[in-house]
């Protein structure tokens, strides 16, 4: 029972970490795109 619970926790945490890295990559692209628009304006 303990092993099953530990594995479930491990997979859940791995999912959260994977989601966070995806979010940070998307935010980085958005910031880069906004910076390009500002440079094009000036």
PDB file of N, CA, C and O in Angstrom, chain B, residues numbered from 101:
ATOM      1  N   UNK B 101       0.828  -1.197   0.000  1.00  0.00           N
ATOM      2  CA  UNK B 101       0.000   0.000   0.000  1.00  0.00           C
ATOM      3  C   UNK B 101       0.875   1.265   0.000  1.00  0.00           C
ATOM      4  O   UNK B 101       0.581   2.237  -0.696  1.00  0.00           O
ATOM      5  N   UNK B 102       1.942   1.231   0.786  1.00  0.00           N
ATOM      6  CA  UNK B 102       2.817   2.403   0.841  1.00  0.00           C
ATOM      7  C   UNK B 102       3.489   2.652  -0.502  1.00  0.00           C
ATOM      8  O   UNK B 102       3.655   3.800  -0.914  1.00  0.00           O
ATOM      9  N   UNK B 103       3.880   1.568  -1.188  1.00  0.00           N
ATOM     10  CA  UNK B 103       4.547   1.723  -2.475  1.00  0.00           C
ATOM     11  C   UNK B 103       3.606   2.331  -3.503  1.00  0.00           C
ATOM     12  O   UNK B 103       4.018   3.165  -4.309  1.00  0.00           O
ATOM     13  N   UNK B 104       2.339   1.915  -3.478  1.00  0.00           N
ATOM     14  CA  UNK B 104       1.363   2.446  -4.429  1.00  0.00           C
ATOM     15  C   UNK B 104       1.153   3.933  -4.177  1.00  0.00           C
ATOM     16  O   UNK B 104       1.110   4.724  -5.119  1.00  0.00           O
ATOM     17  N   UNK B 105       1.023   4.313  -2.917  1.00  0.00           N
ATOM     18  CA  UNK B 105       0.830   5.723  -2.568  1.00  0.00           C
ATOM     19  C   UNK B 105       2.049   6.552  -2.974  1.00  0.00           C
ATOM     20  O   UNK B 105       1.909   7.659  -3.494  1.00  0.00           O
ATOM     21  N   UNK B 106       3.244   6.010  -2.734  1.00  0.00           N
ATOM     22  CA  UNK B 106       4.471   6.717  -3.097  1.00  0.00           C
ATOM     23  C   UNK B 106       4.565   6.908  -4.608  1.00  0.00           C
ATOM     24  O   UNK B 106       4.950   7.979  -5.076  1.00  0.00           O
ATOM     25  N   UNK B 107       4.214   5.874  -5.372  1.00  0.00           N
ATOM     26  CA  UNK B 107       4.255   5.975  -6.833  1.00  0.00           C
ATOM     27  C   UNK B 107       3.240   7.001  -7.338  1.00  0.00           C
ATOM     28  O   UNK B 107       3.533   7.762  -8.260  1.00  0.00           O
ATOM     29  N   UNK B 108       2.056   7.023  -6.739  1.00  0.00           N
ATOM     30  CA  UNK B 108       1.039   8.000  -7.148  1.00  0.00           C
ATOM     31  C   UNK B 108       1.528   9.416  -6.877  1.00  0.00           C
ATOM     32  O   UNK B 108       1.351  10.306  -7.710  1.00  0.00           O
ATOM     33  N   UNK B 109       2.139   9.629  -5.721  1.00  0.00           N
ATOM     34  CA  UNK B 109       2.678  10.954  -5.392  1.00  0.00           C
ATOM     35  C   UNK B 109       3.786  11.344  -6.363  1.00  0.00           C
ATOM     36  O   UNK B 109       3.863  12.494  -6.796  1.00  0.00           O
ATOM     37  N   UNK B 110       4.638  10.392  -6.701  1.00  0.00           N
ATOM     38  CA  UNK B 110       5.742  10.656  -7.620  1.00  0.00           C
ATOM     39  C   UNK B 110       5.229  11.070  -8.993  1.00  0.00           C
ATOM     40  O   UNK B 110       5.711  12.045  -9.570  1.00  0.00           O
ATOM     41  N   UNK B 111       4.250  10.331  -9.519  1.00  0.00           N
ATOM     42  CA  UNK B 111       3.700  10.665 -10.833  1.00  0.00           C
ATOM     43  C   UNK B 111       2.962  12.005 -10.815  1.00  0.00           C
ATOM     44  O   UNK B 111       3.014  12.757 -11.788  1.00  0.00           O
ATOM     45  N   UNK B 112       2.279  12.301  -9.717  1.00  0.00           N
ATOM     46  CA  UNK B 112       1.581  13.582  -9.604  1.00  0.00           C
ATOM     47  C   UNK B 112       2.580  14.737  -9.604  1.00  0.00           C
ATOM     48  O   UNK B 112       2.384  15.736 -10.296  1.00  0.00           O
ATOM     49  N   UNK B 113       3.640  14.597  -8.831  1.00  0.00           N
ATOM     50  CA  UNK B 113       4.652  15.657  -8.784  1.00  0.00           C
ATOM     51  C   UNK B 113       5.338  15.821 -10.134  1.00  0.00           C
ATOM     52  O   UNK B 113       5.628  16.944 -10.548  1.00  0.00           O
ATOM     53  N   UNK B 114       5.599  14.719 -10.818  1.00  0.00           N
ATOM     54  CA  UNK B 114       6.225  14.793 -12.142  1.00  0.00           C
ATOM     55  C   UNK B 114       5.314  15.538 -13.116  1.00  0.00           C
ATOM     56  O   UNK B 114       5.793  16.299 -13.956  1.00  0.00           O
ATOM     57  N   UNK B 115       4.012  15.320 -13.005  1.00  0.00           N
ATOM     58  CA  UNK B 115       3.059  16.032 -13.860  1.00  0.00           C
ATOM     59  C   UNK B 115       3.069  17.524 -13.594  1.00  0.00           C
ATOM     60  O   UNK B 115       3.019  18.328 -14.524  1.00  0.00           O
ATOM     61  N   UNK B 116       3.132  17.897 -12.313  1.00  0.00           N
ATOM     62  CA  UNK B 116       3.167  19.320 -11.973  1.00  0.00           C
ATOM     63  C   UNK B 116       4.440  19.977 -12.489  1.00  0.00           C
ATOM     64  O   UNK B 116       4.394  21.083 -13.028  1.00  0.00           O
ATOM     65  N   UNK B 117       5.566  19.309 -12.330  1.00  0.00           N
ATOM     66  CA  UNK B 117       6.840  19.862 -12.797  1.00  0.00           C
ATOM     67  C   UNK B 117       6.824  19.999 -14.313  1.00  0.00           C
ATOM     68  O   UNK B 117       7.293  21.004 -14.848  1.00  0.00           O
ATOM     69  N   UNK B 118       6.294  19.007 -15.008  1.00  0.00           N
ATOM     70  CA  UNK B 118       6.190  19.079 -16.467  1.00  0.00           C
ATOM     71  C   UNK B 118       5.306  20.226 -16.909  1.00  0.00           C
ATOM     72  O   UNK B 118       5.614  20.909 -17.886  1.00  0.00           O
ATOM     73  N   UNK B 119       4.211  20.445 -16.201  1.00  0.00           N
ATOM     74  CA  UNK B 119       3.309  21.548 -16.529  1.00  0.00           C
ATOM     75  C   UNK B 119       3.950  22.898 -16.288  1.00  0.00           C
ATOM     76  O   UNK B 119       3.732  23.837 -17.053  1.00  0.00           O
ATOM     77  N   UNK B 120       4.730  23.003 -15.241  1.00  0.00           N
ATOM     78  CA  UNK B 120       5.387  24.273 -14.931  1.00  0.00           C
ATOM     79  C   UNK B 120       6.405  24.641 -16.000  1.00  0.00           C
ATOM     80  O   UNK B 120       6.476  25.797 -16.416  1.00  0.00           O
ATOM     81  N   UNK B 121       7.179  23.687 -16.438  1.00  0.00           N
ATOM     82  CA  UNK B 121       8.181  24.010 -17.455  1.00  0.00           C
ATOM     83  C   UNK B 121       7.505  24.437 -18.746  1.00  0.00           C
ATOM     84  O   UNK B 121       7.999  25.323 -19.443  1.00  0.00           O
ATOM     85  N   UNK B 122       6.389  23.819 -19.068  1.00  0.00           N
ATOM     86  CA  UNK B 122       5.624  24.212 -20.244  1.00  0.00           C
ATOM     87  C   UNK B 122       5.141  25.648 -20.103  1.00  0.00           C
ATOM     88  O   UNK B 122       5.217  26.429 -21.052  1.00  0.00           O
ATOM     89  N   UNK B 123       4.647  25.994 -18.926  1.00  0.00           N
ATOM     90  CA  UNK B 123       4.133  27.337 -18.689  1.00  0.00           C
ATOM     91  C   UNK B 123       5.244  28.371 -18.806  1.00  0.00           C
ATOM     92  O   UNK B 123       5.043  29.430 -19.401  1.00  0.00           O
ATOM     93  N   UNK B 124       6.412  28.075 -18.247  1.00  0.00           N
ATOM     94  CA  UNK B 124       7.523  29.022 -18.303  1.00  0.00           C
ATOM     95  C   UNK B 124       8.001  29.226 -19.735  1.00  0.00           C
ATOM     96  O   UNK B 124       8.359  30.340 -20.116  1.00  0.00           O
ATOM     97  N   UNK B 125       8.011  28.168 -20.525  1.00  0.00           N
ATOM     98  CA  UNK B 125       8.408  28.309 -21.929  1.00  0.00           C
ATOM     99  C   UNK B 125       7.420  29.195 -22.670  1.00  0.00           C
ATOM    100  O   UNK B 125       7.824  30.045 -23.464  1.00  0.00           O
ATOM    101  N   UNK B 126       6.142  29.009 -22.422  1.00  0.00           N
ATOM    102  CA  UNK B 126       5.115  29.825 -23.066  1.00  0.00           C
ATOM    103  C   UNK B 126       5.222  31.283 -22.652  1.00  0.00           C
ATOM    104  O   UNK B 126       5.080  32.185 -23.478  1.00  0.00           O
ATOM    105  N   UNK B 127       5.476  31.509 -21.362  1.00  0.00           N
ATOM    106  CA  UNK B 127       5.628  32.880 -20.878  1.00  0.00           C
ATOM    107  C   UNK B 127       6.854  33.527 -21.508  1.00  0.00           C
ATOM    108  O   UNK B 127       6.820  34.707 -21.858  1.00  0.00           O
ATOM    109  N   UNK B 128       7.924  32.776 -21.653  1.00  0.00           N
ATOM    110  CA  UNK B 128       9.136  33.306 -22.286  1.00  0.00           C
ATOM    111  C   UNK B 128       8.884  33.709 -23.725  1.00  0.00           C
ATOM    112  O   UNK B 128       9.371  34.745 -24.179  1.00  0.00           O
ATOM    113  N   UNK B 129       8.123  32.894 -24.446  1.00  0.00           N
ATOM    114  CA  UNK B 129       7.793  33.238 -25.838  1.00  0.00           C
ATOM    115  C   UNK B 129       6.930  34.490 -25.887  1.00  0.00           C
ATOM    116  O   UNK B 129       7.130  35.348 -26.747  1.00  0.00           O
ATOM    117  N   UNK B 130       5.962  34.603 -24.962  1.00  0.00           N
ATOM    118  CA  UNK B 130       5.096  35.783 -24.946  1.00  0.00           C
ATOM    119  C   UNK B 130       5.900  37.044 -24.661  1.00  0.00           C
ATOM    120  O   UNK B 130       5.688  38.075 -25.299  1.00  0.00           O
ATOM    121  N   UNK B 131       6.820  36.967 -23.707  1.00  0.00           N
ATOM    122  CA  UNK B 131       7.641  38.131 -23.360  1.00  0.00           C
ATOM    123  C   UNK B 131       8.542  38.505 -24.531  1.00  0.00           C
ATOM    124  O   UNK B 131       8.717  39.685 -24.833  1.00  0.00           O
ATOM    125  N   UNK B 132       9.107  37.510 -25.182  1.00  0.00           N
ATOM    126  CA  UNK B 132       9.965  37.771 -26.343  1.00  0.00           C
ATOM    127  C   UNK B 132       9.164  38.432 -27.463  1.00  0.00           C
ATOM    128  O   UNK B 132       9.640  39.369 -28.103  1.00  0.00           O
ATOM    129  N   UNK B 133       7.959  37.945 -27.695  1.00  0.00           N
ATOM    130  CA  UNK B 133       7.100  38.509 -28.744  1.00  0.00           C
ATOM    131  C   UNK B 133       6.737  39.960 -28.417  1.00  0.00           C
ATOM    132  O   UNK B 133       6.745  40.821 -29.297  1.00  0.00           O
ATOM    133  N   UNK B 134       6.419  40.225 -27.147  1.00  0.00           N
ATOM    134  CA  UNK B 134       6.086  41.592 -26.742  1.00  0.00           C
ATOM    135  C   UNK B 134       7.296  42.506 -26.910  1.00  0.00           C
ATOM    136  O   UNK B 134       7.147  43.651 -27.337  1.00  0.00           O
ATOM    137  N   UNK B 135       8.489  42.020 -26.582  1.00  0.00           N
ATOM    138  CA  UNK B 135       9.702  42.816 -26.752  1.00  0.00           C
ATOM    139  C   UNK B 135       9.959  43.155 -28.208  1.00  0.00           C
ATOM    140  O   UNK B 135      10.392  44.262 -28.525  1.00  0.00           O
ATOM    141  N   UNK B 136       9.692  42.203 -29.095  1.00  0.00           N
ATOM    142  CA  UNK B 136       9.867  42.472 -30.526  1.00  0.00           C
ATOM    143  C   UNK B 136       8.892  43.549 -30.995  1.00  0.00           C
ATOM    144  O   UNK B 136       9.259  44.403 -31.802  1.00  0.00           O
ATOM    145  N   UNK B 137       7.661  43.519 -30.503  1.00  0.00           N
ATOM    146  CA  UNK B 137       6.677  44.536 -30.887  1.00  0.00           C
ATOM    147  C   UNK B 137       7.120  45.915 -30.420  1.00  0.00           C
ATOM    148  O   UNK B 137       6.964  46.899 -31.143  1.00  0.00           O
ATOM    149  N   UNK B 138       7.677  45.990 -29.204  1.00  0.00           N
ATOM    150  CA  UNK B 138       8.149  47.277 -28.686  1.00  0.00           C
ATOM    151  C   UNK B 138       9.308  47.779 -29.540  1.00  0.00           C
ATOM    152  O   UNK B 138       9.368  48.968 -29.854  1.00  0.00           O
ATOM    153  N   UNK B 139      10.232  46.894 -29.922  1.00  0.00           N
ATOM    154  CA  UNK B 139      11.356  47.301 -30.761  1.00  0.00           C
ATOM    155  C   UNK B 139      10.879  47.766 -32.129  1.00  0.00           C
ATOM    156  O   UNK B 139      11.423  48.725 -32.677  1.00  0.00           O
ATOM    157  N   UNK B 140       9.881  47.110 -32.684  1.00  0.00           N
ATOM    158  CA  UNK B 140       9.347  47.517 -33.985  1.00  0.00           C
ATOM    159  C   UNK B 140       8.677  48.880 -33.913  1.00  0.00           C
ATOM    160  O   UNK B 140       8.667  49.618 -34.898  1.00  0.00           O
ATOM    161  N   UNK B 141       8.115  49.222 -32.750  1.00  0.00           N
ATOM    162  CA  UNK B 141       7.422  50.497 -32.588  1.00  0.00           C
ATOM    163  C   UNK B 141       8.408  51.656 -32.603  1.00  0.00           C
ATOM    164  O   UNK B 141       8.121  52.713 -33.164  1.00  0.00           O
ATOM    165  N   UNK B 142       9.578  51.457 -31.982  1.00  0.00           N
ATOM    166  CA  UNK B 142      10.539  52.557 -31.872  1.00  0.00           C
ATOM    167  C   UNK B 142      11.543  52.475 -32.931  1.00  0.00           C
ATOM    168  O   UNK B 142      12.437  53.318 -33.001  1.00  0.00           O
TER     169      UNK B 142
END
